[in-house]
Coordinates of C-alpha atoms in Angstrom, one line a residue:
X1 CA 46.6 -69.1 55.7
X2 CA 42.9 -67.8 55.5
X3 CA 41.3 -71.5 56.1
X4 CA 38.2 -69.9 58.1
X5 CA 37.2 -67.9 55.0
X6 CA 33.9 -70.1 53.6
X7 CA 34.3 -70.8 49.4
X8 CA 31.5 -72.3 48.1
X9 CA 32.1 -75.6 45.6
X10 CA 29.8 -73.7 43.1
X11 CA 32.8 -70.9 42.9
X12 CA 35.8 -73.2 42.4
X13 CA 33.9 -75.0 39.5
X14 CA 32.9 -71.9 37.7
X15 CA 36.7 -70.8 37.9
X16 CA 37.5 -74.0 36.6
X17 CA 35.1 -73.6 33.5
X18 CA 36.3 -70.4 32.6
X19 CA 39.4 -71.5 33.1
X20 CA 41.2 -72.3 29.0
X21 CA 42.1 -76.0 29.0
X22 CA 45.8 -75.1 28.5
X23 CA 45.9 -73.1 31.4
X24 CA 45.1 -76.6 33.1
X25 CA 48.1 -78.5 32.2
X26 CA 51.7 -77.8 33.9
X27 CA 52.7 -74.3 32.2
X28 CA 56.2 -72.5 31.7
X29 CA 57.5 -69.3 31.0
X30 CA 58.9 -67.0 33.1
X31 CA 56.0 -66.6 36.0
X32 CA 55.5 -70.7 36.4
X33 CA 59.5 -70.6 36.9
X34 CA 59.4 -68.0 39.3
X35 CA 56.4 -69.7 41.1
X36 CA 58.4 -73.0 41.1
X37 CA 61.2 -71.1 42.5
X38 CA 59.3 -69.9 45.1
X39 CA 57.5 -72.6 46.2
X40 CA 61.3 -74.3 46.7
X41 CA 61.8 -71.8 48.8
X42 CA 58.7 -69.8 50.5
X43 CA 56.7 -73.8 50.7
X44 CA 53.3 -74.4 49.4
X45 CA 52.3 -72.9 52.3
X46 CA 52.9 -69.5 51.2
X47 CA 52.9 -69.7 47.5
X48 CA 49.6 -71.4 46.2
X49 CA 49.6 -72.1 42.5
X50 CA 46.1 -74.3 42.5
X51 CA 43.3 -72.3 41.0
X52 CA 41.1 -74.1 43.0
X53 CA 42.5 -73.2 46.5
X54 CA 40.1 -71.6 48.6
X55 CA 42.8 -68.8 49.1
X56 CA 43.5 -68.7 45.4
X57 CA 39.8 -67.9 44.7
X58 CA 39.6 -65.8 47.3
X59 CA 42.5 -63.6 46.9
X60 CA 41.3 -63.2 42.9
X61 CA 37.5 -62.4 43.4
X62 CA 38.1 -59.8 46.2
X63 CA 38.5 -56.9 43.9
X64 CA 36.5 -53.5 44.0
X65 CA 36.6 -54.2 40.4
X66 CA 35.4 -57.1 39.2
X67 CA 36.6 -57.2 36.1
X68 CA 40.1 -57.3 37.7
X69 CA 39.3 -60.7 38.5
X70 CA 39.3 -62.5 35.0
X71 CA 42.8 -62.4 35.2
X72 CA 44.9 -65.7 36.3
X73 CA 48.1 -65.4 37.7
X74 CA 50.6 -68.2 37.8
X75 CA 50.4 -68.4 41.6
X76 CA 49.9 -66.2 44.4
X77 CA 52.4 -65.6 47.3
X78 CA 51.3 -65.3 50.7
X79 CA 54.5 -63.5 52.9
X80 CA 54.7 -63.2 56.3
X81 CA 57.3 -61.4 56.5
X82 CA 59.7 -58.3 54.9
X83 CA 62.1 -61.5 54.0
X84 CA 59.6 -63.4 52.1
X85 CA 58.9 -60.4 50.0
X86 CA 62.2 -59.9 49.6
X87 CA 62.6 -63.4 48.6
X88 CA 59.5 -63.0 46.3
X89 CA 60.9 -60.2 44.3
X90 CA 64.8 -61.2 44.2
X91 CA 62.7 -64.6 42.0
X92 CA 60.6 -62.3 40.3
X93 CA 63.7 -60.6 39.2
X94 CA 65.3 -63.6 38.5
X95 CA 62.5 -65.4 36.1
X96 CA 61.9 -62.1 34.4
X97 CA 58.4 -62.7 35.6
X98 CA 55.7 -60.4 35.7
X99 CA 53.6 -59.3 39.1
X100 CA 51.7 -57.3 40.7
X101 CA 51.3 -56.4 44.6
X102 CA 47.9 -56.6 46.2
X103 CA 46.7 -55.4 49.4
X104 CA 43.1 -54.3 49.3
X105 CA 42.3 -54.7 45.4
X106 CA 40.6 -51.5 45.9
X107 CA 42.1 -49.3 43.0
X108 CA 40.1 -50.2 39.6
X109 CA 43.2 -49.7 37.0
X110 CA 43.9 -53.2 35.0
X111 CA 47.2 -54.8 36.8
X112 CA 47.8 -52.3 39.4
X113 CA 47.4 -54.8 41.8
X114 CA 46.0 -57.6 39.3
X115 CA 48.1 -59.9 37.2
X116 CA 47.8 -62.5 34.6
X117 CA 50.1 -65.4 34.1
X118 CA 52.7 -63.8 36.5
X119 CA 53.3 -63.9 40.1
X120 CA 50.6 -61.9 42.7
X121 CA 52.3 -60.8 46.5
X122 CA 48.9 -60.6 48.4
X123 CA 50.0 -58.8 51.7
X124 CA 47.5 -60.2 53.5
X125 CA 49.3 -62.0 56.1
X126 CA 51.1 -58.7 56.7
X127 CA 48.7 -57.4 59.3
X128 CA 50.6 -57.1 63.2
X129 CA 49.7 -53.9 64.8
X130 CA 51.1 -52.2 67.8
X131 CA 50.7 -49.3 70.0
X132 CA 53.2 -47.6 71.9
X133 CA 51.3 -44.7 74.8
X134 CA 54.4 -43.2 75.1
X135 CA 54.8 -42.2 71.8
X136 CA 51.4 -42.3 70.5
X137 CA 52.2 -44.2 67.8
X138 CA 50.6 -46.8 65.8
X139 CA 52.1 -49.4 63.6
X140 CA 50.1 -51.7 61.6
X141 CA 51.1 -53.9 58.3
X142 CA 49.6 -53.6 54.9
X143 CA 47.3 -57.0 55.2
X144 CA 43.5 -56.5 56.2
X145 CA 41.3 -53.1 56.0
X146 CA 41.4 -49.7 57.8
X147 CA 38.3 -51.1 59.4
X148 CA 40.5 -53.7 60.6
X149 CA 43.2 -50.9 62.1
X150 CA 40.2 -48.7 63.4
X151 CA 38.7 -51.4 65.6
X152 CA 42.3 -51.9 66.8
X153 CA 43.6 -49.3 68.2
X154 CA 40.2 -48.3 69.1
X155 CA 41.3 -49.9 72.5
X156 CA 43.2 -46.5 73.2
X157 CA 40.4 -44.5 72.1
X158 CA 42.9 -43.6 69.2
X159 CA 42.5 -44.2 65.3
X160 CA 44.5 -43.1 62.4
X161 CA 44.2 -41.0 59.6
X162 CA 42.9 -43.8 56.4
X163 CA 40.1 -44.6 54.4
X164 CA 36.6 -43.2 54.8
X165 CA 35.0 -46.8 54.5
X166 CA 36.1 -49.3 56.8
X167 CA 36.5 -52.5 54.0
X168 CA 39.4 -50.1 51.8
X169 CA 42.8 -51.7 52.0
X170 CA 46.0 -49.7 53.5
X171 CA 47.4 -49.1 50.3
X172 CA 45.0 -46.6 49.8
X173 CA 48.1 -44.3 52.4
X174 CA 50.2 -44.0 49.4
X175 CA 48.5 -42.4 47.1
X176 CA 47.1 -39.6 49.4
X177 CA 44.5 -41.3 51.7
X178 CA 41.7 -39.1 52.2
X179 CA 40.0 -39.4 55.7
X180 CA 36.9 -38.0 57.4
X181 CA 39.9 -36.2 59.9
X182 CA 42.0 -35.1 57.3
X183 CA 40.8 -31.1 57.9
X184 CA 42.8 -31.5 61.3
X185 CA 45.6 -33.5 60.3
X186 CA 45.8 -33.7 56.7
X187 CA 46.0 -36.9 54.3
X188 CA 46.7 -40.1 55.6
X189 CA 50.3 -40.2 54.2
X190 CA 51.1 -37.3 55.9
X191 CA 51.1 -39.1 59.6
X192 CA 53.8 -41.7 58.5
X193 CA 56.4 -40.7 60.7
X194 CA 58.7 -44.5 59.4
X195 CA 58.0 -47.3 56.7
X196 CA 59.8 -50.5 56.3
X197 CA 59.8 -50.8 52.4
X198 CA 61.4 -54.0 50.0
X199 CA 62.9 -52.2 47.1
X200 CA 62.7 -53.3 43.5
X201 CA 66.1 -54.9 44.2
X202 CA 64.7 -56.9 46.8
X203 CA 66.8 -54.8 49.7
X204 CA 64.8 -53.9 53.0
X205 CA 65.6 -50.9 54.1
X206 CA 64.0 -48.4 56.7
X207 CA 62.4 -44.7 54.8
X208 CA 61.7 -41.8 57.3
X209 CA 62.5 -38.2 57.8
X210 CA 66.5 -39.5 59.1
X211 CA 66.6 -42.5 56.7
X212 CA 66.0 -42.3 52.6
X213 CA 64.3 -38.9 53.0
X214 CA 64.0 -39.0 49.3
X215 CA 62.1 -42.3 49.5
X216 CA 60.1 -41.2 52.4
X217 CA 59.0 -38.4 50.4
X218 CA 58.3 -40.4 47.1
X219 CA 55.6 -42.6 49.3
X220 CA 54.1 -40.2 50.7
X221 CA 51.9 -39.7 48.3
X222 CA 53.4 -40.8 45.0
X223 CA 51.9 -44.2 44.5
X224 CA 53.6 -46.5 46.3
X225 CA 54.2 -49.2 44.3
X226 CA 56.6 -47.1 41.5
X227 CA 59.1 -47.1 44.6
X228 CA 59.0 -50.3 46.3
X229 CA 56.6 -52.5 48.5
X230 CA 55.6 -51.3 51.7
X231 CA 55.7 -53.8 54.6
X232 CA 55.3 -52.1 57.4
X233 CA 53.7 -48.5 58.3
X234 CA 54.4 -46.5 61.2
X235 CA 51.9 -43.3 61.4
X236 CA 51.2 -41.1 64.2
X237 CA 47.9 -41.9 65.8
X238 CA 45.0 -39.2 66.8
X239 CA 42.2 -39.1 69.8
X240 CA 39.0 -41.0 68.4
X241 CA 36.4 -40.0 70.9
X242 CA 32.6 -39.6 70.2
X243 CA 31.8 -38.2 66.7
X244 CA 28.2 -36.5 65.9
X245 CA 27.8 -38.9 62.0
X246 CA 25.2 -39.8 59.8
X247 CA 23.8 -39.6 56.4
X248 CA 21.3 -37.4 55.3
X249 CA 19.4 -38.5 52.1
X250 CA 17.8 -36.0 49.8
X251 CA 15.4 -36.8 46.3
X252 CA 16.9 -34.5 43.4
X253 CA 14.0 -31.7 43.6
X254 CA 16.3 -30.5 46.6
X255 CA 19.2 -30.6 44.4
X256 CA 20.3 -26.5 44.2
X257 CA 19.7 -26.5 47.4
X258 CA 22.4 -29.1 48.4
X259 CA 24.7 -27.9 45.8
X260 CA 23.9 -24.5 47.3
X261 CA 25.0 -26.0 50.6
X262 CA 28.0 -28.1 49.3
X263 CA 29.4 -24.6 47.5
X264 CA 28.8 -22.7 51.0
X265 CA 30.8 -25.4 52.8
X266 CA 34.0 -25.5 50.5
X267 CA 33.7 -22.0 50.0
X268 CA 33.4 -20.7 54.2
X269 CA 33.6 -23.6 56.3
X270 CA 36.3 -23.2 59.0
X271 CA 35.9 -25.5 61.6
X272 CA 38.5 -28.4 60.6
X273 CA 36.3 -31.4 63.1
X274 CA 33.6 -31.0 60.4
X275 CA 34.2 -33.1 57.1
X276 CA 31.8 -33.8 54.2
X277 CA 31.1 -35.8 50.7
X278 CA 28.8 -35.1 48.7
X279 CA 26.9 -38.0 47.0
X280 CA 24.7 -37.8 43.6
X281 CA 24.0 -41.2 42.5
X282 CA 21.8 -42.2 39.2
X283 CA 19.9 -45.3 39.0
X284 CA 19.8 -48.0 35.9
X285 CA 16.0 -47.5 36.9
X286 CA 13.4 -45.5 34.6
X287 CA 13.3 -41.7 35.2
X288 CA 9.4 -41.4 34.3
X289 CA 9.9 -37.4 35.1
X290 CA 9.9 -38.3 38.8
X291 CA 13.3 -38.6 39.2
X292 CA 13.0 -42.1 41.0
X293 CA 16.4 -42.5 39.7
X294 CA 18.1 -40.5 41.6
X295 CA 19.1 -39.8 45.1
X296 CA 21.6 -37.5 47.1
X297 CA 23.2 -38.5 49.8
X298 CA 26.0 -36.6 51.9
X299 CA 28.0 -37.9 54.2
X300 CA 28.5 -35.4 57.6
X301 CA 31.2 -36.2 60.2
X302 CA 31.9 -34.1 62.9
X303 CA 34.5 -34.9 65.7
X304 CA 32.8 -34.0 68.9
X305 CA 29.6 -34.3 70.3
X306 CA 27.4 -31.6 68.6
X307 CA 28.4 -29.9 64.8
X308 CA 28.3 -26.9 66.5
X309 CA 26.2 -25.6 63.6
X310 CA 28.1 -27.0 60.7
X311 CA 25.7 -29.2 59.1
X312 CA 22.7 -26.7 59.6
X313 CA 22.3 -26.1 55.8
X314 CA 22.4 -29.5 55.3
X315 CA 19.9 -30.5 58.3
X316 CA 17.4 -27.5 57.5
X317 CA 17.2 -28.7 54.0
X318 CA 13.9 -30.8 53.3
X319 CA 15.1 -34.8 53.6
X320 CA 14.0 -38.1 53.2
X321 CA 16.5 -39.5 55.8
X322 CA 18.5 -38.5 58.9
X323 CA 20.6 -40.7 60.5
X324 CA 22.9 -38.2 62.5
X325 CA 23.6 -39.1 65.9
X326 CA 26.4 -40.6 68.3
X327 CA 29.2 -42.7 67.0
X328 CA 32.5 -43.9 67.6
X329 CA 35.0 -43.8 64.6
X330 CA 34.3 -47.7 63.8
X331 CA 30.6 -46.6 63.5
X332 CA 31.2 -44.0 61.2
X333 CA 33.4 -45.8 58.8
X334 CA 30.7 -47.9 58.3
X335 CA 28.3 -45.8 56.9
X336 CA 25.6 -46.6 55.8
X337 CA 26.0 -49.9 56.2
X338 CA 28.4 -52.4 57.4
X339 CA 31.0 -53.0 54.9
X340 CA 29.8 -51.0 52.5
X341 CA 33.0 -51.3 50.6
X342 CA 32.7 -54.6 49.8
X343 CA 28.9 -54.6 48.7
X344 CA 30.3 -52.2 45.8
X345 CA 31.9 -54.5 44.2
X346 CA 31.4 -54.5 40.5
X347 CA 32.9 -53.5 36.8
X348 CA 33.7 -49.9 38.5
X349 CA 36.2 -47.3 36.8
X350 CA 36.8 -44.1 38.6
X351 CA 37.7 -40.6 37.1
X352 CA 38.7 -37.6 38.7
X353 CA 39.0 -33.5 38.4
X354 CA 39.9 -31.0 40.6
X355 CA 38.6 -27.1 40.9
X356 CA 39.1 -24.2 42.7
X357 CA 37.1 -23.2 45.7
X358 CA 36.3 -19.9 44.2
X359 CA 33.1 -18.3 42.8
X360 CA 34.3 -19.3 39.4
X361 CA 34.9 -23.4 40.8
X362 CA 31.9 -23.2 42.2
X363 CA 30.5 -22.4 38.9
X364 CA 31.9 -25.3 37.7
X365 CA 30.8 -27.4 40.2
X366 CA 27.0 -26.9 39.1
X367 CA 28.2 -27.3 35.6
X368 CA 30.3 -30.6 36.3
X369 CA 26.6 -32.0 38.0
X370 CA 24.8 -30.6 34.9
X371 CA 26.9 -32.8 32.3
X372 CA 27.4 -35.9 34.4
X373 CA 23.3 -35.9 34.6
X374 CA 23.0 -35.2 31.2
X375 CA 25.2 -38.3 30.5
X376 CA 23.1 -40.6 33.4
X377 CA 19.9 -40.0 31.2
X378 CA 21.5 -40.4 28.1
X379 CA 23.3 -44.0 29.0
X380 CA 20.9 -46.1 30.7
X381 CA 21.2 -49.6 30.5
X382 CA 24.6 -49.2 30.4
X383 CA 25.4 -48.6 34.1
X384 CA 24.4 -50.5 37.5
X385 CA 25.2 -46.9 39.2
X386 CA 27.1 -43.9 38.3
X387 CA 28.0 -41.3 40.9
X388 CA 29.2 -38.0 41.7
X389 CA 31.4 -37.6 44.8
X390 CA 32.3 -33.8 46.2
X391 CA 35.7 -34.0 48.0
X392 CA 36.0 -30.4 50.1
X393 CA 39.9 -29.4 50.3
X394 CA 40.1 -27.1 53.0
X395 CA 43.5 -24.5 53.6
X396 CA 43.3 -26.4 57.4
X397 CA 43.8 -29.8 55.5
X398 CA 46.4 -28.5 53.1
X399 CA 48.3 -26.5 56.2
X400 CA 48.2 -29.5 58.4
X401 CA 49.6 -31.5 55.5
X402 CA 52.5 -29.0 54.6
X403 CA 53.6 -29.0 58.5
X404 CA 54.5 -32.0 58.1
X405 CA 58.0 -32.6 56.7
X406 CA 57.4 -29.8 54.3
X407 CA 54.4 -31.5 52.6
X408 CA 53.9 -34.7 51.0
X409 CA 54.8 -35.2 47.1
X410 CA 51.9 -33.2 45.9
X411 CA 53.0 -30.6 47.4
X412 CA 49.2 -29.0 48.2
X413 CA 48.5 -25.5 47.1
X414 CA 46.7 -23.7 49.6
X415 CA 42.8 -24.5 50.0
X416 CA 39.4 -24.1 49.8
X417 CA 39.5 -26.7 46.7
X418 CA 37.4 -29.8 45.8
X419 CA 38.3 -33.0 43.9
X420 CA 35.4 -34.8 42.4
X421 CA 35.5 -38.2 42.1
X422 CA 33.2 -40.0 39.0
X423 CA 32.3 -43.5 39.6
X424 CA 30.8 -46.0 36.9
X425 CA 29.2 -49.4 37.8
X426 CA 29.2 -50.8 34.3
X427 CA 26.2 -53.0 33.7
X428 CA 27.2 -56.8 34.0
X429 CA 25.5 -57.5 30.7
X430 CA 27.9 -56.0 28.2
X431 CA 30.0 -57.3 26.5
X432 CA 33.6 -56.2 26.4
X433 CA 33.3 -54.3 23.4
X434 CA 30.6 -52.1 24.9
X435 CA 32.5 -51.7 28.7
X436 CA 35.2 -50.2 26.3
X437 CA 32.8 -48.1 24.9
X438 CA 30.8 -46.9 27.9
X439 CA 34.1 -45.9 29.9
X440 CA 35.2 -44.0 26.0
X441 CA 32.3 -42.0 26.9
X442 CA 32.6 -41.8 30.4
X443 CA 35.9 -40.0 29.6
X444 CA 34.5 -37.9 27.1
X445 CA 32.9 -36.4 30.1
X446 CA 35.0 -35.8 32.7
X447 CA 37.3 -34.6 29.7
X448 CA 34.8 -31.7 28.7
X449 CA 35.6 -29.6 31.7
X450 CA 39.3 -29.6 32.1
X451 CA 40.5 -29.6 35.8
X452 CA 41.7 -26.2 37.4
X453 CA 45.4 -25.7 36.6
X454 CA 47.8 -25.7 39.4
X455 CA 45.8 -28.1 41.5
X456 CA 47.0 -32.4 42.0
X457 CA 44.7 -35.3 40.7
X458 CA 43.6 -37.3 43.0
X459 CA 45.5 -39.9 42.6
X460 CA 43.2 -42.4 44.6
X461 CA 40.5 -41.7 42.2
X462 CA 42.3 -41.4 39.5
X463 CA 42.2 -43.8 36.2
X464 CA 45.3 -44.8 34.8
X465 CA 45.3 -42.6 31.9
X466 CA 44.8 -39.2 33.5
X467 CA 48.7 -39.2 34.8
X468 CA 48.2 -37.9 37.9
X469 CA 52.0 -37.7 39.2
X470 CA 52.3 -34.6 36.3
X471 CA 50.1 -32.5 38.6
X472 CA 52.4 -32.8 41.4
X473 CA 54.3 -29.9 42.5
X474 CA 56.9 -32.8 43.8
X475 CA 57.0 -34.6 40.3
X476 CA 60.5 -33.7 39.4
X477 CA 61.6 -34.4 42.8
X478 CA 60.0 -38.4 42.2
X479 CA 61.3 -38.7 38.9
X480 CA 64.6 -38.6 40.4
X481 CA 63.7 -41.4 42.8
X482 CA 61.9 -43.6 40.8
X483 CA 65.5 -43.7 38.5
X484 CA 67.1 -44.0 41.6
X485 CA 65.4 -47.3 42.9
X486 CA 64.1 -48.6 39.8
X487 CA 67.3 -47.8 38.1
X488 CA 66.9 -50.8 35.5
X489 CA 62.9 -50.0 34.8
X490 CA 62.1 -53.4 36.4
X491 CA 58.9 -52.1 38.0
X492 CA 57.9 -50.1 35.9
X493 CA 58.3 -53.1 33.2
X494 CA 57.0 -56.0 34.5
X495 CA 54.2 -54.4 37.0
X496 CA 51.6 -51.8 36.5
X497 CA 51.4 -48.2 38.6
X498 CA 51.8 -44.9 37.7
X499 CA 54.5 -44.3 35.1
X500 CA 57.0 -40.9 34.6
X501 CA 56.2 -40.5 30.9

């Protein structure tokens, strides 16, 4: 187990007072049986039922999403192994229990990876990797971070295509996976080349081009837990030499002329080494007509030495910052800071759209800034930070990821297109009623500019009500899976995910 992790005393009592007295004596129902099934089993080594277990507390107050972690579940299983999930989900079955899977607690939606008075599989202990030169590929498990993968095969000078910040959890492949490298070699779920998956029935089995194609097409891309729990991934690796990074930080007066820059790169950029996001971040903080509220900050990547003139717009733009400069790929997950996953925690809700790369998109991008402003000045107090993240989705990214095995379940229509991705930091002093009420209106937003037609959700930004999967040109084709392995609804029952309505 994770005995090195430091939790103070302070955090175990608080749990304990917000813990209901019930909850304190010996419970039943269907997740207690399952966890004392398990514990017969797995040992107390690998299921932990004591809410004041340093792992317990840990594994329930790591979420990107704070709010996930009011919820208790029965007990939390640690596996070590494909068997042990196995094992976990066979009792599951058996006790009729509800769960949830956790690997990063990175995705905001209530019980996607959170549960209350069920069983939670934290994957954790799931984290061997391997290399094989010959081959050039990588195999890692779903425990730990993409940081944790980087700075491991980083002793190859290789990496793999994952998250953009290094403290995101693996799970993050399955739904997409969008990468500072995915304009060469598209998302991350299009480099699996073999998982080892537990199926809702509890059977192991092996999904790759030769073996469940159907399968391996569902998780590449279609949100991963619908199908099945992923136990081990095996991905092509890529060359992860020296990369010319930074972030360059702009006040709002240069705002037309980033967006100006932004619509230039979706629109004309061709060189697939250079990748960008696009930043706009509001402030709880007073306006006072100086816009100290507000910042800009895009994030430039370019794998190679020099950008061979790709940032120029971005770099001849008046700045406050300019951090560009030499950095292997560990250093440039970890912009701006160290971890700067983690330090984002909070009551965060995501929404998403998608547009066209076309005069018209573009448009719409200045239009999609113009309202979610309008709602930052019109909402303070009620947010900690809200954001605005341009996603450029070039035709190199969408051709690498249709060369491989005929595209991934979205099935990607040709670029130049952009997702944008809306963050909300709710402030930690409402009350319930007004969270509910602030993310109402959040969606009111994103809501008044429909996305492009034709075009996937993101589904890795996407909040649980948007149904993503229906955007996929592979949603028929995942349907039929999903009644395939999850003939008797069980997951989709007794765990949350994205559902086939």
């Amino acid at each position: 187990m994770l005995h090195n992790l430091s939790i103070s005393a302070l955090s175990a009592f608080a749990l304990l007072l917000s813990t209901p007295a019930s909850a304190l004596l010996k419970p039943t129902g269907p997740g207690p049986n399952a966890c004392g099934n398990l514990t017969q089993t797995l040992g107390k080594k690998t299921v932990v039922s004591s809410i004041l277990s340093i792992d317990y507390i840990r594994t329930i107050t790591s979420y990107f999403n704070t709010e996930q972690s009011k919820y208790k579940p029965s007990c939390i299983v640690y596996p070590t192994s494909a068997e042990d999930v196995s094992i976990a989900i066979k009792a599951i079955r058996a006790s009729d229990s509800r769960f949830a899977i956790k690997a990063g607690g990175h995705n905001p939606n209530d019980f996607f990876s959170s549960v209350d008075k069920g069983v939670l599989i934290d994957l954790t202990e799931l984290n061997a990797k391997s290399y094989d030169p010959a081959t050039e590929l990588a195999t890692y498990g779903p425990g730990g971070t993409f940081g944790d993968v980087y700075e491991y095969f980083l002793q190859w000078n290789r990496t793999v295509v994952g998250a953009r910040l290094a403290g995101v959890g693996t799970g993050l492949a399955l739904s997409g996976g969008l990468s500072y490298l995915s304009s060469q070699y598209g998302l991350a779920c299009d480099s699996f080349r073999e998982l080892e998956v537990v199926l809702p029935s509890g059977e192991i089995v092996i999904a790759s081009e030769t073996q469940n194609p159907d399968l391996f097409y569902g998780l590449r891309g279609g949100g991963g837990n619908a199908y099945g729990v992923v136990t081990r991934y095996t991905v092509q690796s890529h060359p992860a030499g020296t990369f010319y990074a930074g972030i360059v930080v702009y006040l709002f007066q240069q705002n037309p002329a980033v967006l100006d820059a932004i619509s230039d790169f979706i629109q004309y950029n061709e060189d697939p080494k250079a990748a960008i996001i696009g930043t706009y971040m509001k402030l709880p903080t007073p306006d006072l007509n100086l816009n100290l509220d507000e910042a800009i900050v895009m994030f430039l990547v370019y794998d190679g030495e020099d950008d061979k003139g790709a940032f120029k717009n971005f770099t001849d733009t008046p700045h406050l910052v300019n951090t560009l400069g030499h950095l292997d790929y560990n250093g440039v997950v970890n912009m701006p800071i160290p971890g700067s996953a983690e330090v984002s925690k909070g009551r965060n809700t995501f929404r998403v759209t998608v547009q066209q790369g076309t005069d018209a998109g573009i448009d719409t991008l200045a239009t999609l800034y113009a309202k979610w402003r309008e709602w930052g000045n019109n909402n303070k107090g009620k947010y900690l930070l809200t954001s605005l993240d341009i996603q450029p989705v070039p035709k190199s990214l969408t051709d690498a990821s249709n060369a491989n095995f005929g595209g991934n379940a979205m099935q990607m229509p040709d670029g130049p297109w952009y997702w944008v991705n809306y963050l909300l930091t709710a402030s930690p002093l409402l009350s319930d009623k007004a969270l509910k009420e602030a993310q109402a209106s959040f969606k009111e937003l994103v809501e008044a500019l429909p996305p492009a037609e034709g075009l996937p959700l993101f589904i890795n930004d996407a909040t649980y009500d948007q149904n993503p999967l229906v955007t996929y040109g592979g949603y028929e084709k995942l349907k039929t899976l999903k009644a395939k392995v999850d003939g008797d609804g069980f997951f989709s029952t007794h765990t949350g995910g994205w559902t086939f309505p």
